[in-house]
Amino acid sequence: MIETIVFDIGETITRDDRYWGSWASWLEVPRHTLSALVGAVVARGLDNAEALRLVRPGIDVEAEYRAREAAGQGEHLDEADLYEDVRPALAALRRGGVRVVIAGNQTGRVGQLLRGLDLPADVIATSAEWGTAKPQLGFFRRVIEVAQAPAERIVYVGDHPANDVHPARAAGLRTAHLRRGPWGHLWADDPETIAAADWRISSLMELVDIVGG
């Protein structure tokens, strides 16, 4: 029995187009250039911030983030940044009696913006707000706390095998790997990802059938 479904944020709930586009504008490089570099570091299994360091070697990402905020070019999210299946899937799950949680590796600002969108979710939280980030076990312990269910009755949904599927499984949760975004597509057919995921999905609406099945 599944009692709670917990969703990653970037490339699960939200598109990353605006995020990387704004960084490209700030660093004054073509969007295609930064997008291609993100793909390159993903294929090499590196953190996506390495793409910024390829554009500007030695960059202090946190300092640049603060400078962007001060210049009025900080993070922004609105309805257009949500994937089309987010609202219908979350709403259907809640109607079915499932607790819905959104929790991923994001800033506190993203947490505020997501809560401002009035999504059909019981809890929305970010790693910055919790003080622990994926793939650390502490993050998934917090997930279990807010899920208010035994680990084996929680499903963690995400696109990134190393940050989502494998550590969630190690923490005792059930897992769904989402074929979405660069990580989700690149690693969808990886044997280790297939072995670690209880389900492999291409749309969040598939979760409604999984819960009801």
GROMACS .gro file of N, CA, C and O in nm, residues 75-173:
model
  396
   75GLU      N    1   1.616   3.399  -0.903
   75GLU     CA    2   1.527   3.289  -0.942
   75GLU      C    3   1.382   3.334  -0.950
   75GLU      O    4   1.335   3.415  -0.871
   76HIS      N    5   1.314   3.276  -1.047
   76HIS     CA    6   1.172   3.307  -1.067
   76HIS      C    7   1.102   3.181  -1.114
   76HIS      O    8   1.157   3.104  -1.193
   77LEU      N    9   0.983   3.159  -1.064
   77LEU     CA   10   0.900   3.047  -1.108
   77LEU      C   11   0.757   3.096  -1.121
   77LEU      O   12   0.708   3.171  -1.036
   78ASP      N   13   0.691   3.052  -1.227
   78ASP     CA   14   0.547   3.075  -1.236
   78ASP      C   15   0.482   2.954  -1.303
   78ASP      O   16   0.548   2.851  -1.325
   79GLU      N   17   0.356   2.964  -1.335
   79GLU     CA   18   0.281   2.850  -1.388
   79GLU      C   19   0.346   2.792  -1.514
   79GLU      O   20   0.342   2.671  -1.537
   80ALA      N   21   0.409   2.877  -1.595
   80ALA     CA   22   0.470   2.830  -1.719
   80ALA      C   23   0.589   2.738  -1.695
   80ALA      O   24   0.630   2.665  -1.787
   81ASP      N   25   0.644   2.740  -1.574
   81ASP     CA   26   0.760   2.656  -1.544
   81ASP      C   27   0.720   2.515  -1.500
   81ASP      O   28   0.806   2.429  -1.486
   82LEU      N   29   0.593   2.492  -1.477
   82LEU     CA   30   0.546   2.359  -1.437
   82LEU      C   31   0.525   2.271  -1.559
   82LEU      O   32   0.475   2.317  -1.662
   83TYR      N   33   0.558   2.144  -1.546
   83TYR     CA   34   0.521   2.049  -1.650
   83TYR      C   35   0.369   2.032  -1.650
   83TYR      O   36   0.304   2.043  -1.544
   84GLU      N   37   0.316   2.004  -1.768
   84GLU     CA   38   0.170   2.003  -1.786
   84GLU      C   39   0.099   1.899  -1.700
   84GLU      O   40  -0.018   1.916  -1.665
   85ASP      N   41   0.167   1.791  -1.666
   85ASP     CA   42   0.100   1.684  -1.591
   85ASP      C   43   0.104   1.704  -1.440
   85ASP      O   44   0.047   1.625  -1.365
   86VAL      N   45   0.169   1.809  -1.393
   86VAL     CA   46   0.190   1.826  -1.249
   86VAL      C   47   0.058   1.846  -1.174
   86VAL      O   48   0.025   1.769  -1.082
   87ARG      N   49  -0.016   1.949  -1.208
   87ARG     CA   50  -0.141   1.976  -1.134
   87ARG      C   51  -0.241   1.861  -1.144
   87ARG      O   52  -0.295   1.819  -1.041
   88PRO      N   53  -0.269   1.808  -1.264
   88PRO     CA   54  -0.366   1.699  -1.269
   88PRO      C   55  -0.322   1.575  -1.193
   88PRO      O   56  -0.403   1.509  -1.127
   89ALA      N   57  -0.193   1.541  -1.199
   89ALA     CA   58  -0.145   1.422  -1.130
   89ALA      C   59  -0.151   1.439  -0.978
   89ALA      O   60  -0.201   1.351  -0.906
   90LEU      N   61  -0.102   1.552  -0.929
   90LEU     CA   62  -0.102   1.575  -0.785
   90LEU      C   63  -0.245   1.581  -0.731
   90LEU      O   64  -0.274   1.526  -0.624
   91ALA      N   65  -0.332   1.648  -0.804
   91ALA     CA   66  -0.471   1.658  -0.760
   91ALA      C   67  -0.538   1.521  -0.757
   91ALA      O   68  -0.611   1.488  -0.662
   92ALA      N   69  -0.514   1.439  -0.859
   92ALA     CA   70  -0.574   1.306  -0.864
   92ALA      C   71  -0.523   1.218  -0.751
   92ALA      O   72  -0.599   1.140  -0.691
   93LEU      N   73  -0.395   1.228  -0.721
   93LEU     CA   74  -0.339   1.149  -0.611
   93LEU      C   75  -0.401   1.188  -0.477
   93LEU      O   76  -0.436   1.101  -0.396
   94ARG      N   77  -0.417   1.316  -0.454
   94ARG     CA   78  -0.477   1.361  -0.328
   94ARG      C   79  -0.624   1.318  -0.318
   94ARG      O   80  -0.670   1.279  -0.211
   95ARG      N   81  -0.695   1.324  -0.431
   95ARG     CA   82  -0.833   1.276  -0.429
   95ARG      C   83  -0.840   1.128  -0.395
   95ARG      O   84  -0.938   1.081  -0.335
   96GLY      N   85  -0.735   1.056  -0.430
   96GLY     CA   86  -0.729   0.914  -0.401
   96GLY      C   87  -0.680   0.883  -0.261
   96GLY      O   88  -0.660   0.766  -0.227
   97GLY      N   89  -0.658   0.986  -0.180
   97GLY     CA   90  -0.618   0.964  -0.041
   97GLY      C   91  -0.469   0.954  -0.020
   97GLY      O   92  -0.424   0.916   0.090
   98VAL      N   93  -0.389   0.989  -0.119
   98VAL     CA   94  -0.243   0.983  -0.107
   98VAL      C   95  -0.191   1.117  -0.058
   98VAL      O   96  -0.233   1.223  -0.105
   99ARG      N   97  -0.099   1.113   0.037
   99ARG     CA   98  -0.032   1.234   0.083
   99ARG      C   99   0.071   1.273  -0.021
   99ARG      O  100   0.148   1.188  -0.069
  100VAL      N  101   0.075   1.400  -0.059
  100VAL     CA  102   0.165   1.447  -0.164
  100VAL      C  103   0.268   1.544  -0.104
  100VAL      O  104   0.231   1.643  -0.040
  101VAL      N  105   0.393   1.514  -0.127
  101VAL     CA  106   0.504   1.596  -0.078
  101VAL      C  107   0.594   1.632  -0.196
  101VAL      O  108   0.619   1.549  -0.284
  102ILE      N  109   0.642   1.755  -0.199
  102ILE     CA  110   0.740   1.800  -0.297
  102ILE      C  111   0.866   1.837  -0.221
  102ILE      O  112   0.862   1.924  -0.133
  103ALA      N  113   0.977   1.772  -0.251
  103ALA     CA  114   1.102   1.798  -0.178
  103ALA      C  115   1.220   1.766  -0.267
  103ALA      O  116   1.234   1.653  -0.315
  104GLY      N  117   1.306   1.865  -0.289
  104GLY     CA  118   1.422   1.843  -0.375
  104GLY      C  119   1.536   1.935  -0.340
  104GLY      O  120   1.528   2.017  -0.248
  105ASN      N  121   1.644   1.921  -0.415
  105ASN     CA  122   1.763   2.003  -0.395
  105ASN      C  123   1.744   2.140  -0.459
  105ASN      O  124   1.772   2.157  -0.579
  106GLN      N  125   1.698   2.234  -0.381
  106GLN     CA  126   1.674   2.369  -0.433
  106GLN      C  127   1.700   2.470  -0.321
  106GLN      O  128   1.715   2.434  -0.205
  107THR      N  129   1.700   2.595  -0.359
  107THR     CA  130   1.720   2.704  -0.264
  107THR      C  131   1.592   2.731  -0.185
  107THR      O  132   1.483   2.686  -0.221
  108GLY      N  133   1.607   2.808  -0.078
  108GLY     CA  134   1.490   2.850  -0.003
  108GLY      C  135   1.397   2.936  -0.086
  108GLY      O  136   1.275   2.932  -0.070
  109ARG      N  137   1.455   3.013  -0.176
  109ARG     CA  138   1.374   3.098  -0.264
  109ARG      C  139   1.281   3.014  -0.351
  109ARG      O  140   1.164   3.048  -0.369
  110VAL      N  141   1.331   2.903  -0.403
  110VAL     CA  142   1.247   2.814  -0.484
  110VAL      C  143   1.133   2.757  -0.400
  110VAL      O  144   1.019   2.746  -0.446
  111GLY      N  145   1.162   2.723  -0.275
  111GLY     CA  146   1.056   2.675  -0.187
  111GLY      C  147   0.946   2.778  -0.171
  111GLY      O  148   0.826   2.745  -0.179
  112GLN      N  149   0.983   2.903  -0.151
  112GLN     CA  150   0.884   3.011  -0.139
  112GLN      C  151   0.802   3.026  -0.267
  112GLN      O  152   0.679   3.041  -0.262
  113LEU      N  153   0.870   3.023  -0.380
  113LEU     CA  154   0.801   3.040  -0.507
  113LEU      C  155   0.704   2.926  -0.534
  113LEU      O  156   0.591   2.948  -0.581
  114LEU      N  157   0.745   2.804  -0.505
  114LEU     CA  158   0.657   2.688  -0.527
  114LEU      C  159   0.534   2.695  -0.437
  114LEU      O  160   0.422   2.667  -0.480
  115ARG      N  161   0.555   2.732  -0.312
  115ARG     CA  162   0.440   2.742  -0.220
  115ARG      C  163   0.345   2.852  -0.266
  115ARG      O  164   0.223   2.843  -0.245
  116GLY      N  165   0.398   2.953  -0.333
  116GLY     CA  166   0.314   3.060  -0.383
  116GLY      C  167   0.228   3.021  -0.502
  116GLY      O  168   0.135   3.093  -0.537
  117LEU      N  169   0.257   2.905  -0.563
  117LEU     CA  170   0.180   2.859  -0.678
  117LEU      C  171   0.055   2.780  -0.637
  117LEU      O  172  -0.022   2.738  -0.724
  118ASP      N  173   0.036   2.760  -0.508
  118ASP     CA  174  -0.084   2.691  -0.458
  118ASP      C  175  -0.101   2.555  -0.525
  118ASP      O  176  -0.209   2.521  -0.574
  119LEU      N  177   0.004   2.477  -0.525
  119LEU     CA  178  -0.001   2.343  -0.582
  119LEU      C  179  -0.079   2.248  -0.490
  119LEU      O  180  -0.083   2.269  -0.368
  120PRO      N  181  -0.141   2.144  -0.546
  120PRO     CA  182  -0.213   2.047  -0.463
  120PRO      C  183  -0.116   1.953  -0.393
  120PRO      O  184  -0.099   1.836  -0.430
  121ALA      N  185  -0.047   2.004  -0.292
  121ALA     CA  186   0.053   1.927  -0.218
  121ALA      C  187   0.037   1.955  -0.069
  121ALA      O  188   0.000   2.066  -0.029
  122ASP      N  189   0.067   1.855   0.012
  122ASP     CA  190   0.056   1.870   0.157
  122ASP      C  191   0.178   1.939   0.216
  122ASP      O  192   0.167   2.012   0.315
  123VAL      N  193   0.295   1.915   0.157
  123VAL     CA  194   0.420   1.975   0.206
  123VAL      C  195   0.507   2.009   0.085
  123VAL      O  196   0.516   1.930  -0.010
  124ILE      N  197   0.569   2.127   0.088
  124ILE     CA  198   0.669   2.165  -0.011
  124ILE      C  199   0.792   2.214   0.065
  124ILE      O  200   0.782   2.305   0.147
  125ALA      N  201   0.907   2.151   0.039
  125ALA     CA  202   1.029   2.187   0.111
  125ALA      C  203   1.149   2.170   0.021
  125ALA      O  204   1.146   2.095  -0.078
  126THR      N  205   1.258   2.239   0.055
  126THR     CA  206   1.381   2.229  -0.024
  126THR      C  207   1.499   2.192   0.065
  126THR      O  208   1.493   2.205   0.188
  127SER      N  209   1.605   2.148   0.001
  127SER     CA  210   1.724   2.109   0.075
  127SER      C  211   1.782   2.226   0.154
  127SER      O  212   1.830   2.208   0.266
  128ALA      N  213   1.777   2.347   0.099
  128ALA     CA  214   1.829   2.463   0.171
  128ALA      C  215   1.751   2.488   0.298
  128ALA      O  216   1.808   2.526   0.401
  129GLU      N  217   1.621   2.467   0.293
  129GLU     CA  218   1.537   2.487   0.412
  129GLU      C  219   1.561   2.378   0.516
  129GLU      O  220   1.549   2.405   0.637
  130TRP      N  221   1.596   2.261   0.472
  130TRP     CA  222   1.620   2.150   0.564
  130TRP      C  223   1.765   2.146   0.614
  130TRP      O  224   1.794   2.081   0.715
  131GLY      N  225   1.856   2.208   0.541
  131GLY     CA  226   1.996   2.202   0.581
  131GLY      C  227   2.063   2.070   0.549
  131GLY      O  228   2.168   2.038   0.605
  132THR      N  229   2.006   1.994   0.458
  132THR     CA  230   2.065   1.868   0.412
  132THR      C  231   2.016   1.843   0.271
  132THR      O  232   1.902   1.876   0.237
  133ALA      N  233   2.104   1.789   0.188
  133ALA     CA  234   2.073   1.776   0.047
  133ALA      C  235   2.091   1.632  -0.002
  133ALA      O  236   2.167   1.553   0.056
  134LYS      N  237   2.020   1.598  -0.107
  134LYS     CA  238   2.041   1.470  -0.174
  134LYS      C  239   2.181   1.465  -0.233
  134LYS      O  240   2.231   1.569  -0.277
  135PRO      N  241   2.245   1.352  -0.231
  135PRO     CA  242   2.196   1.219  -0.194
  135PRO      C  243   2.219   1.180  -0.048
  135PRO      O  244   2.219   1.062  -0.015
  136GLN      N  245   2.240   1.276   0.041
  136GLN     CA  246   2.268   1.245   0.180
  136GLN      C  247   2.149   1.174   0.246
  136GLN      O  248   2.033   1.206   0.220
  137LEU      N  249   2.181   1.082   0.336
  137LEU     CA  250   2.076   1.008   0.405
  137LEU      C  251   1.989   1.100   0.487
  137LEU      O  252   1.868   1.078   0.502
  138GLY      N  253   2.049   1.207   0.542
  138GLY     CA  254   1.973   1.302   0.623
  138GLY      C  255   1.856   1.361   0.549
  138GLY      O  256   1.750   1.387   0.608
  139PHE      N  257   1.873   1.385   0.419
  139PHE     CA  258   1.763   1.439   0.338
  139PHE      C  259   1.646   1.341   0.337
  139PHE      O  260   1.530   1.380   0.357
  140PHE      N  261   1.675   1.215   0.315
  140PHE     CA  262   1.567   1.117   0.305
  140PHE      C  263   1.506   1.084   0.441
  140PHE      O  264   1.389   1.043   0.448
  141ARG      N  265   1.581   1.105   0.547
  141ARG     CA  266   1.521   1.093   0.680
  141ARG      C  267   1.417   1.203   0.699
  141ARG      O  268   1.310   1.180   0.757
  142ARG      N  269   1.446   1.324   0.651
  142ARG     CA  270   1.349   1.431   0.658
  142ARG      C  271   1.227   1.401   0.571
  142ARG      O  272   1.113   1.432   0.606
  143VAL      N  273   1.253   1.340   0.455
  143VAL     CA  274   1.143   1.298   0.368
  143VAL      C  275   1.048   1.205   0.442
  143VAL      O  276   0.925   1.222   0.437
  144ILE      N  277   1.105   1.108   0.510
  144ILE     CA  278   1.021   1.012   0.584
  144ILE      C  279   0.943   1.082   0.693
  144ILE      O  280   0.825   1.052   0.717
  145GLU      N  281   1.004   1.179   0.760
  145GLU     CA  282   0.934   1.254   0.865
  145GLU      C  283   0.812   1.325   0.811
  145GLU      O  284   0.702   1.313   0.866
  146VAL      N  285   0.829   1.400   0.702
  146VAL     CA  286   0.716   1.480   0.651
  146VAL      C  287   0.616   1.393   0.576
  146VAL      O  288   0.499   1.431   0.561
  147ALA      N  289   0.662   1.277   0.529
  147ALA     CA  290   0.570   1.186   0.460
  147ALA      C  291   0.468   1.126   0.555
  147ALA      O  292   0.358   1.086   0.514
  148GLN      N  293   0.506   1.116   0.683
  148GLN     CA  294   0.415   1.062   0.786
  148GLN      C  295   0.367   0.922   0.751
  148GLN      O  296   0.250   0.888   0.766
  149ALA      N  297   0.461   0.840   0.704
  149ALA     CA  298   0.430   0.702   0.668
  149ALA      C  299   0.556   0.618   0.682
  149ALA      O  300   0.668   0.672   0.678
  150PRO      N  301   0.543   0.487   0.699
  150PRO     CA  302   0.663   0.401   0.699
  150PRO      C  303   0.734   0.411   0.566
  150PRO      O  304   0.672   0.431   0.462
  151ALA      N  305   0.866   0.396   0.568
  151ALA     CA  306   0.946   0.412   0.447
  151ALA      C  307   0.897   0.325   0.332
  151ALA      O  308   0.893   0.368   0.217
  152GLU      N  309   0.856   0.203   0.363
  152GLU     CA  310   0.814   0.111   0.257
  152GLU      C  311   0.680   0.148   0.195
  152GLU      O  312   0.640   0.091   0.093
  153ARG      N  313   0.612   0.248   0.252
  153ARG     CA  314   0.485   0.294   0.196
  153ARG      C  315   0.498   0.433   0.133
  153ARG      O  316   0.399   0.499   0.107
  154ILE      N  317   0.624   0.473   0.111
  154ILE     CA  318   0.653   0.602   0.048
  154ILE      C  319   0.720   0.576  -0.087
  154ILE      O  320   0.809   0.491  -0.097
  155VAL      N  321   0.680   0.651  -0.188
  155VAL     CA  322   0.746   0.644  -0.319
  155VAL      C  323   0.815   0.778  -0.343
  155VAL      O  324   0.751   0.884  -0.333
  156TYR      N  325   0.944   0.773  -0.375
  156TYR     CA  326   1.015   0.895  -0.414
  156TYR      C  327   1.027   0.894  -0.565
  156TYR      O  328   1.076   0.798  -0.625
  157VAL      N  329   0.985   1.004  -0.627
  157VAL     CA  330   0.982   1.017  -0.773
  157VAL      C  331   1.086   1.119  -0.817
  157VAL      O  332   1.085   1.233  -0.769
  158GLY      N  333   1.173   1.082  -0.910
  158GLY     CA  334   1.271   1.177  -0.959
  158GLY      C  335   1.335   1.133  -1.088
  158GLY      O  336   1.321   1.017  -1.130
  159ASP      N  337   1.408   1.225  -1.150
  159ASP     CA  338   1.471   1.200  -1.280
  159ASP      C  339   1.616   1.158  -1.269
  159ASP      O  340   1.672   1.104  -1.364
  160HIS      N  341   1.679   1.184  -1.155
  160HIS     CA  342   1.824   1.169  -1.140
  160HIS      C  343   1.856   1.042  -1.062
  160HIS      O  344   1.833   1.037  -0.940
  161PRO      N  345   1.910   0.939  -1.126
  161PRO     CA  346   1.937   0.815  -1.054
  161PRO      C  347   2.027   0.832  -0.932
  161PRO      O  348   1.998   0.780  -0.824
  162ALA      N  349   2.138   0.906  -0.946
  162ALA     CA  350   2.234   0.918  -0.837
  162ALA      C  351   2.181   1.001  -0.721
  162ALA      O  352   2.219   0.978  -0.606
  163ASN      N  353   2.095   1.098  -0.748
  163ASN     CA  354   2.042   1.184  -0.642
  163ASN      C  355   1.906   1.138  -0.592
  163ASN      O  356   1.869   1.171  -0.478
  164ASP      N  357   1.831   1.068  -0.675
  164ASP     CA  358   1.693   1.033  -0.641
  164ASP      C  359   1.675   0.883  -0.618
  164ASP      O  360   1.644   0.840  -0.507
  165VAL      N  361   1.693   0.806  -0.722
  165VAL     CA  362   1.656   0.664  -0.717
  165VAL      C  363   1.742   0.584  -0.620
  165VAL      O  364   1.691   0.517  -0.529
  166HIS      N  365   1.873   0.590  -0.638
  166HIS     CA  366   1.961   0.505  -0.557
  166HIS      C  367   1.959   0.542  -0.408
  166HIS      O  368   1.943   0.454  -0.323
  167PRO      N  369   1.974   0.670  -0.371
  167PRO     CA  370   1.972   0.702  -0.228
  167PRO      C  371   1.836   0.682  -0.164
  167PRO      O  372   1.828   0.646  -0.046
  168ALA      N  373   1.729   0.705  -0.239
  168ALA     CA  374   1.594   0.681  -0.183
  168ALA      C  375   1.576   0.533  -0.154
  168ALA      O  376   1.523   0.494  -0.049
  169ARG      N  377   1.620   0.450  -0.246
  169ARG     CA  378   1.610   0.305  -0.225
  169ARG      C  379   1.695   0.262  -0.105
  169ARG      O  380   1.653   0.180  -0.023
  170ALA      N  381   1.816   0.320  -0.093
  170ALA     CA  382   1.903   0.286   0.019
  170ALA      C  383   1.841   0.326   0.152
  170ALA      O  384   1.868   0.263   0.256
  171ALA      N  385   1.756   0.430   0.150
  171ALA     CA  386   1.689   0.475   0.273
  171ALA      C  387   1.564   0.394   0.303
  171ALA      O  388   1.497   0.419   0.404
  172GLY      N  389   1.532   0.297   0.217
  172GLY     CA  390   1.418   0.210   0.242
  172GLY      C  391   1.290   0.250   0.172
  172GLY      O  392   1.186   0.185   0.190
  173LEU      N  393   1.295   0.358   0.090
  173LEU     CA  394   1.176   0.403   0.019
  173LEU      C  395   1.159   0.324  -0.110
  173LEU      O  396   1.255   0.265  -0.162
   0.00000   0.00000   0.00000
